[in-house]
Amino acid sequence: MGKLTSLKYSAAILILLYALTFSFSVSARPATFLQDFKVSWAYSHIKQIDGGRAIQLILDQNSGCGFASKSKYLFGRVSMKIKLVPGDSAGTVTAFYMNSDTDNVRDELDFEFLGNRSGQPYTVQTNVYVHGKGDKEQRVNLWFDPSADFHTYTILWNHHHAVFYVDAVPIRVYKNNEAKGIPFPKFQPMGVYSTLWEADDWATRGGLEKINWSKSPFYAYYKDFDIEGCAMPGPANCASNPRNWWEGANYQQLSAVEARQYRWVRMNHMIYDYCTDKSRNPVTPPECVAGI
């Protein structure tokens, strides 16, 4: 073997070894619950599964439960796979949301999964709080059984909009319309939270369907925890860095495919929109006029 050939061979081996090492280092650290989260409510009702790569939330007559991220974030994307309470889940609420955890001026981006009687569709309610003002509920009936398997629920939040996704399908968009004098959450970092609790005074058919405790305990399952964003406290310029992937051109507005999916959801599966509820809002809220 000539000297040049030997050098090329050695370089190829080094590249291969580097690639193998890099691949191993990436796959050797799967996302586990305790890496980014902690139990915030009822330790006895949250159980780790598969070495912490999944968890079980439990609701019974003694308690619900909840967990929270260890850090707060200012912009980014958070997602997790959830398998919701099966069967007769009326009166139960499984919530996944971001919250600034501030009293009077909190910002919040909400998924709330409202249980139902067996055979009826699960409803997901989304809500947005900006500078302490909420009451922006929208409800969508999911087009699949979310208790039969895991599905991915995602919140993307950047300087341009906040988008709620179900299995990569956008079901809600809240645009940044500050230029029109409409507040947008951009100053307060938010933590990531989830809870399983009893809310039969309002959750199912406005509280008409009560929880059936003979069906308890109720279980929800989570896995594939993924948070990518600017953790706070952190580098001062992180949240304003346009090079963050979630601020990129592809994430500043819905793609053509996403826009079609969004319209399909709203036409076929939306059952309530605060924008069109004249009993609550005789005057259409300004963010609705500006476009959501």
Coordinates of N, CA, C and O in Angstrom, one line a residue, residues 163-284:
V163 N -48.6 28.6 17.2 CA -49.4 27.7 16.4 C -49.5 26.4 17.2 O -48.6 25.9 17.8
F164 N -50.8 25.9 17.3 CA -51.1 24.6 18.0 C -51.2 23.6 16.9 O -52.0 23.7 16.0
Y165 N -50.5 22.5 17.1 CA -50.5 21.4 16.1 C -51.0 20.1 16.7 O -50.6 19.8 17.9
V166 N -51.7 19.3 16.0 CA -52.1 17.9 16.3 C -51.5 17.0 15.2 O -52.0 17.1 14.1
D167 N -50.6 16.2 15.5 CA -49.9 15.4 14.5 C -49.5 16.2 13.3 O -49.7 15.8 12.2
A168 N -48.9 17.3 13.6 CA -48.3 18.2 12.6 C -49.4 18.9 11.8 O -49.1 19.7 10.8
V169 N -50.7 18.8 12.1 CA -51.8 19.5 11.5 C -52.1 20.7 12.4 O -52.4 20.6 13.5
P170 N -52.0 21.9 11.8 CA -52.3 23.1 12.6 C -53.8 23.3 12.9 O -54.6 23.2 11.9
I171 N -54.2 23.4 14.1 CA -55.6 23.6 14.5 C -55.9 25.0 15.0 O -57.0 25.4 15.0
R172 N -54.8 25.7 15.3 CA -55.0 27.1 15.7 C -53.8 27.9 15.5 O -52.7 27.4 15.7
V173 N -54.0 29.2 15.0 CA -52.9 30.1 14.8 C -53.3 31.4 15.5 O -54.4 31.9 15.3
Y174 N -52.4 31.9 16.3 CA -52.6 33.2 17.0 C -51.4 34.1 16.5 O -50.3 34.0 16.9
K175 N -51.7 35.0 15.6 CA -50.7 35.8 14.9 C -50.2 37.0 15.8 O -51.0 37.5 16.6
N176 N -49.0 37.4 15.5 CA -48.5 38.7 16.2 C -49.0 39.8 15.3 O -48.6 40.1 14.2
N177 N -50.0 40.5 15.9 CA -50.6 41.7 15.3 C -50.3 43.0 16.1 O -51.2 43.9 16.2
E178 N -49.1 43.0 16.7 CA -48.8 44.2 17.5 C -48.8 45.4 16.7 O -49.1 46.5 17.2
A179 N -48.5 45.3 15.4 CA -48.5 46.5 14.5 C -49.9 47.1 14.5 O -50.0 48.3 14.1
K180 N -50.9 46.3 14.8 CA -52.3 46.8 14.8 C -52.8 47.1 16.2 O -54.0 47.3 16.5
G181 N -51.8 47.2 17.2 CA -52.2 47.5 18.5 C -52.7 46.3 19.3 O -53.3 46.5 20.4
I182 N -52.5 45.1 18.9 CA -53.1 43.9 19.5 C -51.9 43.2 20.3 O -50.9 42.9 19.7
P183 N -52.1 43.0 21.6 CA -51.0 42.4 22.4 C -50.6 41.0 21.9 O -51.5 40.2 21.4
F184 N -49.3 40.7 22.0 CA -48.8 39.3 21.7 C -47.8 38.9 22.8 O -47.1 39.7 23.3
P185 N -47.9 37.6 23.2 CA -46.9 37.2 24.2 C -45.5 37.1 23.7 O -45.2 36.2 22.9
K186 N -44.7 38.0 24.2 CA -43.3 38.0 23.7 C -42.3 38.4 24.8 O -41.1 38.4 24.5
F187 N -42.7 38.9 25.9 CA -41.8 39.4 26.9 C -41.6 38.4 28.1 O -40.6 38.5 28.8
Q188 N -42.5 37.6 28.4 CA -42.5 36.7 29.5 C -42.1 35.3 29.2 O -42.8 34.7 28.4
P189 N -41.1 34.7 29.7 CA -40.8 33.3 29.5 C -41.9 32.5 30.1 O -42.5 32.8 31.1
M190 N -42.1 31.3 29.5 CA -43.2 30.4 30.0 C -42.6 29.0 30.2 O -41.8 28.5 29.5
G191 N -43.2 28.4 31.3 CA -42.9 27.0 31.6 C -43.8 26.1 30.9 O -44.8 26.6 30.3
V192 N -43.5 24.8 30.8 CA -44.3 23.8 30.2 C -45.0 23.0 31.3 O -44.3 22.5 32.2
Y193 N -46.3 22.8 31.2 CA -47.0 22.1 32.3 C -48.0 21.1 31.7 O -48.4 21.2 30.5
S194 N -48.3 20.1 32.5 CA -49.4 19.2 32.2 C -50.1 18.7 33.4 O -49.5 18.6 34.5
T195 N -51.4 18.5 33.3 CA -52.2 18.1 34.5 C -53.3 17.1 34.0 O -53.7 17.2 32.9
L196 N -53.7 16.2 34.9 CA -54.9 15.4 34.7 C -55.7 15.6 35.9 O -55.3 15.4 37.1
W197 N -57.0 16.1 35.7 CA -57.8 16.5 36.8 C -59.3 16.4 36.5 O -59.7 16.2 35.4
E198 N -60.1 16.5 37.6 CA -61.5 16.4 37.5 C -62.1 17.8 37.3 O -61.9 18.7 38.2
A199 N -63.0 18.0 36.3 CA -63.6 19.3 36.1 C -65.0 19.1 35.5 O -65.4 19.6 34.5
D200 N -65.8 18.2 36.2 CA -67.1 17.9 35.7 C -68.1 19.0 35.8 O -69.3 18.9 35.4
D201 N -67.7 20.1 36.4 CA -68.6 21.3 36.4 C -68.7 22.0 35.1 O -69.6 22.9 34.9
W202 N -67.7 21.7 34.2 CA -67.8 22.4 32.9 C -67.2 21.7 31.7 O -67.5 22.0 30.6
A203 N -66.4 20.6 32.0 CA -65.6 20.0 30.9 C -66.4 19.3 29.8 O -66.1 19.5 28.6
T204 N -67.4 18.6 30.1 CA -68.2 17.8 29.2 C -69.6 18.3 29.0 O -70.4 18.3 30.0
R205 N -69.9 18.8 27.8 CA -71.2 19.4 27.5 C -71.6 20.4 28.5 O -72.7 20.5 29.0
G206 N -70.6 21.3 28.8 CA -70.8 22.4 29.7 C -71.1 22.0 31.1 O -71.7 22.8 31.9
G207 N -70.7 20.8 31.5 CA -71.0 20.3 32.9 C -72.2 19.4 33.0 O -72.5 18.9 34.1
L208 N -72.9 19.2 31.9 CA -74.1 18.3 32.0 C -73.7 16.8 32.2 O -74.4 16.1 32.9
E209 N -72.5 16.4 31.7 CA -72.1 15.0 31.9 C -71.1 15.0 33.0 O -70.0 15.6 33.0
K210 N -71.4 14.3 34.1 CA -70.6 14.2 35.3 C -69.6 13.1 35.2 O -69.8 12.1 34.5
I211 N -68.5 13.2 36.0 CA -67.6 12.1 36.0 C -68.1 10.9 36.7 O -68.9 11.0 37.6
N212 N -67.8 9.7 36.2 CA -68.3 8.4 36.7 C -67.1 7.8 37.5 O -66.3 7.1 36.9
W213 N -67.1 8.0 38.8 CA -66.0 7.5 39.6 C -65.9 6.0 39.6 O -64.9 5.5 40.0
S214 N -67.0 5.3 39.3 CA -66.9 3.8 39.2 C -65.9 3.4 38.1 O -65.5 2.2 38.2
K215 N -65.6 4.3 37.2 CA -64.7 3.9 36.1 C -63.2 4.3 36.5 O -62.3 4.0 35.7
S216 N -63.0 4.9 37.6 CA -61.7 5.3 38.0 C -60.9 4.1 38.6 O -61.5 3.1 39.0
P217 N -59.6 4.2 38.6 CA -58.8 5.3 38.2 C -58.7 5.6 36.7 O -58.8 4.6 35.9
F218 N -58.5 6.8 36.4 CA -58.3 7.2 35.0 C -56.9 7.4 34.7 O -56.1 8.0 35.5
Y219 N -56.4 7.0 33.5 CA -55.0 7.1 33.1 C -54.8 7.8 31.8 O -55.5 7.7 30.9
A220 N -53.7 8.6 31.8 CA -53.2 9.2 30.6 C -51.7 8.9 30.5 O -51.0 8.8 31.6
Y221 N -51.2 8.8 29.3 CA -49.8 8.4 29.1 C -49.1 9.4 28.3 O -49.6 10.0 27.3
Y222 N -47.8 9.7 28.6 CA -47.0 10.6 27.9 C -45.6 10.0 27.5 O -45.1 9.2 28.3
K223 N -45.1 10.4 26.4 CA -43.7 10.0 26.0 C -43.2 11.0 25.0 O -43.9 11.9 24.5
D224 N -41.9 10.8 24.6 CA -41.2 11.6 23.6 C -41.3 13.1 23.9 O -41.8 13.9 23.1
F225 N -40.8 13.5 25.1 CA -40.8 14.9 25.6 C -39.7 15.6 24.8 O -38.6 15.2 24.7
D226 N -40.1 16.7 24.2 CA -39.2 17.5 23.3 C -39.4 19.0 23.5 O -40.5 19.5 23.3
I227 N -38.4 19.6 24.1 CA -38.4 21.1 24.2 C -37.2 21.7 23.5 O -36.1 21.3 23.8
E228 N -37.4 22.6 22.6 CA -36.3 23.3 21.9 C -36.7 24.8 21.9 O -37.7 25.2 21.4
G229 N -35.9 25.5 22.7 CA -36.2 26.9 22.8 C -35.1 27.6 23.7 O -34.1 27.0 24.0
C230 N -35.3 28.9 24.0 CA -34.4 29.7 24.7 C -34.7 29.5 26.2 O -35.7 30.1 26.7
A231 N -33.9 28.7 26.9 CA -34.2 28.6 28.3 C -33.8 29.8 29.1 O -32.8 30.5 28.8
M232 N -34.6 30.2 30.1 CA -34.3 31.3 30.9 C -34.1 30.9 32.4 O -34.8 30.1 32.9
P233 N -33.1 31.5 33.0 CA -32.1 32.5 32.5 C -31.1 31.8 31.6 O -30.8 30.6 31.7
G234 N -30.7 32.5 30.6 CA -29.7 32.0 29.6 C -29.0 33.1 28.9 O -29.1 34.3 29.4
P235 N -28.4 32.9 27.8 CA -27.8 34.0 27.0 C -28.8 35.1 26.7 O -29.9 34.8 26.3
A236 N -28.4 36.3 27.0 CA -29.3 37.4 26.9 C -29.8 37.6 25.5 O -30.9 38.1 25.3
N237 N -29.1 37.2 24.5 CA -29.5 37.5 23.1 C -30.2 36.3 22.4 O -30.5 36.3 21.3
C238 N -30.4 35.2 23.2 CA -31.0 34.0 22.6 C -32.3 34.2 22.0 O -32.6 33.9 20.8
A239 N -33.2 34.8 22.8 CA -34.6 35.0 22.4 C -34.8 35.9 21.1 O -35.7 35.8 20.4
S240 N -33.8 36.8 20.9 CA -33.9 37.7 19.8 C -33.0 37.3 18.6 O -32.9 38.0 17.6
N241 N -32.4 36.1 18.7 CA -31.5 35.7 17.7 C -32.3 35.1 16.5 O -33.0 34.1 16.6
P242 N -32.3 35.8 15.3 CA -33.0 35.4 14.1 C -32.5 34.1 13.6 O -33.1 33.5 12.7
R243 N -31.3 33.6 14.0 CA -30.8 32.3 13.5 C -31.4 31.1 14.2 O -31.1 30.0 13.8
N244 N -32.2 31.3 15.3 CA -32.9 30.2 15.9 C -33.8 29.5 14.8 O -34.5 30.3 14.1
W245 N -33.7 28.2 14.7 CA -34.4 27.6 13.6 C -35.9 27.9 13.6 O -36.6 28.0 12.6
W246 N -36.5 28.1 14.8 CA -38.0 28.3 14.9 C -38.3 29.7 14.5 O -39.5 30.0 14.4
E247 N -37.3 30.6 14.3 CA -37.6 31.9 13.7 C -37.4 32.0 12.2 O -37.6 33.0 11.6
G248 N -37.0 30.8 11.6 CA -36.7 30.8 10.2 C -37.9 31.1 9.3 O -39.0 31.0 9.7
A249 N -37.6 31.3 8.0 CA -38.6 31.7 7.1 C -39.7 30.6 7.0 O -40.9 30.9 6.8
N250 N -39.3 29.3 7.1 CA -40.3 28.3 7.0 C -41.3 28.2 8.2 O -42.3 27.5 8.1
Y251 N -41.0 29.0 9.2 CA -41.8 28.9 10.5 C -42.5 30.2 10.8 O -43.1 30.4 11.8
Q252 N -42.4 31.2 9.8 CA -43.0 32.5 10.1 C -44.5 32.6 9.6 O -45.2 33.5 10.0
Q253 N -44.9 31.6 8.8 CA -46.3 31.5 8.4 C -46.5 30.1 8.0 O -45.6 29.3 7.8
L254 N -47.8 29.7 8.0 CA -48.1 28.3 7.6 C -47.7 28.1 6.1 O -47.8 29.0 5.3
S255 N -47.2 26.9 5.8 CA -47.0 26.6 4.4 C -48.3 26.4 3.7 O -49.4 26.4 4.3
A256 N -48.2 26.2 2.4 CA -49.5 26.1 1.6 C -50.2 24.8 2.0 O -51.5 24.8 2.2
V257 N -49.5 23.7 2.3 CA -50.1 22.5 2.8 C -50.7 22.7 4.1 O -51.9 22.3 4.4
E258 N -50.0 23.3 5.1 CA -50.5 23.6 6.4 C -51.8 24.5 6.4 O -52.7 24.3 7.1
A259 N -51.8 25.5 5.5 CA -52.9 26.4 5.3 C -54.2 25.6 4.9 O -55.3 25.8 5.4
R260 N -54.0 24.6 4.0 CA -55.1 23.8 3.6 C -55.6 22.9 4.7 O -56.8 22.8 4.9
Q261 N -54.7 22.3 5.5 CA -55.0 21.5 6.6 C -55.8 22.3 7.7 O -56.8 21.9 8.2
Y262 N -55.3 23.5 7.9 CA -55.9 24.4 8.9 C -57.4 24.8 8.5 O -58.3 24.7 9.3
R263 N -57.6 25.1 7.2 CA -58.9 25.4 6.7 C -59.8 24.1 6.9 O -61.0 24.2 7.2
W264 N -59.3 23.0 6.6 CA -60.0 21.7 6.7 C -60.5 21.5 8.1 O -61.7 21.1 8.4
V265 N -59.6 21.7 9.1 CA -60.0 21.5 10.5 C -61.1 22.4 10.9 O -62.1 22.0 11.5
R266 N -60.9 23.7 10.5 CA -61.9 24.7 10.9 C -63.3 24.5 10.2 O -64.3 24.7 10.9
M267 N -63.3 24.0 9.0 CA -64.5 23.8 8.3 C -65.2 22.5 8.8 O -66.5 22.4 8.8
N268 N -64.5 21.5 9.2 CA -65.1 20.2 9.4 C -65.1 19.8 10.9 O -65.9 18.9 11.2
H269 N -64.3 20.4 11.7 CA -64.1 19.8 13.1 C -64.3 20.9 14.2 O -64.3 20.5 15.3
M270 N -64.3 22.2 13.8 CA -64.4 23.2 14.8 C -65.9 23.3 15.3 O -66.8 23.3 14.5
I271 N -66.1 23.3 16.6 CA -67.4 23.3 17.2 C -67.7 24.6 18.0 O -68.8 24.8 18.4
Y272 N -66.6 25.3 18.3 CA -66.8 26.6 19.0 C -65.7 27.5 18.7 O -64.5 27.1 18.7
D273 N -66.0 28.8 18.5 CA -65.0 29.8 18.3 C -65.5 31.1 19.0 O -66.5 31.6 18.7
Y274 N -64.7 31.6 20.0 CA -65.1 32.8 20.7 C -65.3 34.0 19.8 O -66.0 34.9 20.1
C275 N -64.6 33.9 18.6 CA -64.7 35.1 17.7 C -66.1 35.3 17.2 O -66.5 36.4 16.8
T276 N -66.9 34.2 17.1 CA -68.2 34.2 16.5 C -69.3 34.1 17.5 O -70.5 34.0 17.2
D277 N -68.9 34.1 18.8 CA -69.9 34.0 19.9 C -70.4 35.4 20.2 O -69.8 36.1 21.1
K278 N -71.5 35.8 19.6 CA -72.0 37.1 19.8 C -72.6 37.3 21.2 O -72.7 38.5 21.7
S279 N -73.0 36.2 21.9 CA -73.5 36.4 23.2 C -72.4 36.8 24.2 O -72.7 37.6 25.1
R280 N -71.2 36.4 23.9 CA -70.1 36.8 24.8 C -69.4 38.0 24.2 O -68.9 38.8 25.0
N281 N -69.3 38.1 22.9 CA -68.6 39.2 22.2 C -69.5 39.8 21.2 O -69.3 39.6 20.0
P282 N -70.4 40.7 21.6 CA -71.2 41.4 20.7 C -70.4 42.2 19.6 O -70.8 42.3 18.5
V283 N -69.2 42.7 20.1 CA -68.3 43.3 19.2 C -67.2 42.3 18.9 O -66.6 41.9 19.9
T284 N -66.9 42.0 17.7 CA -65.9 41.0 17.4 C -64.5 41.5 17.9 O -64.1 42.6 17.7

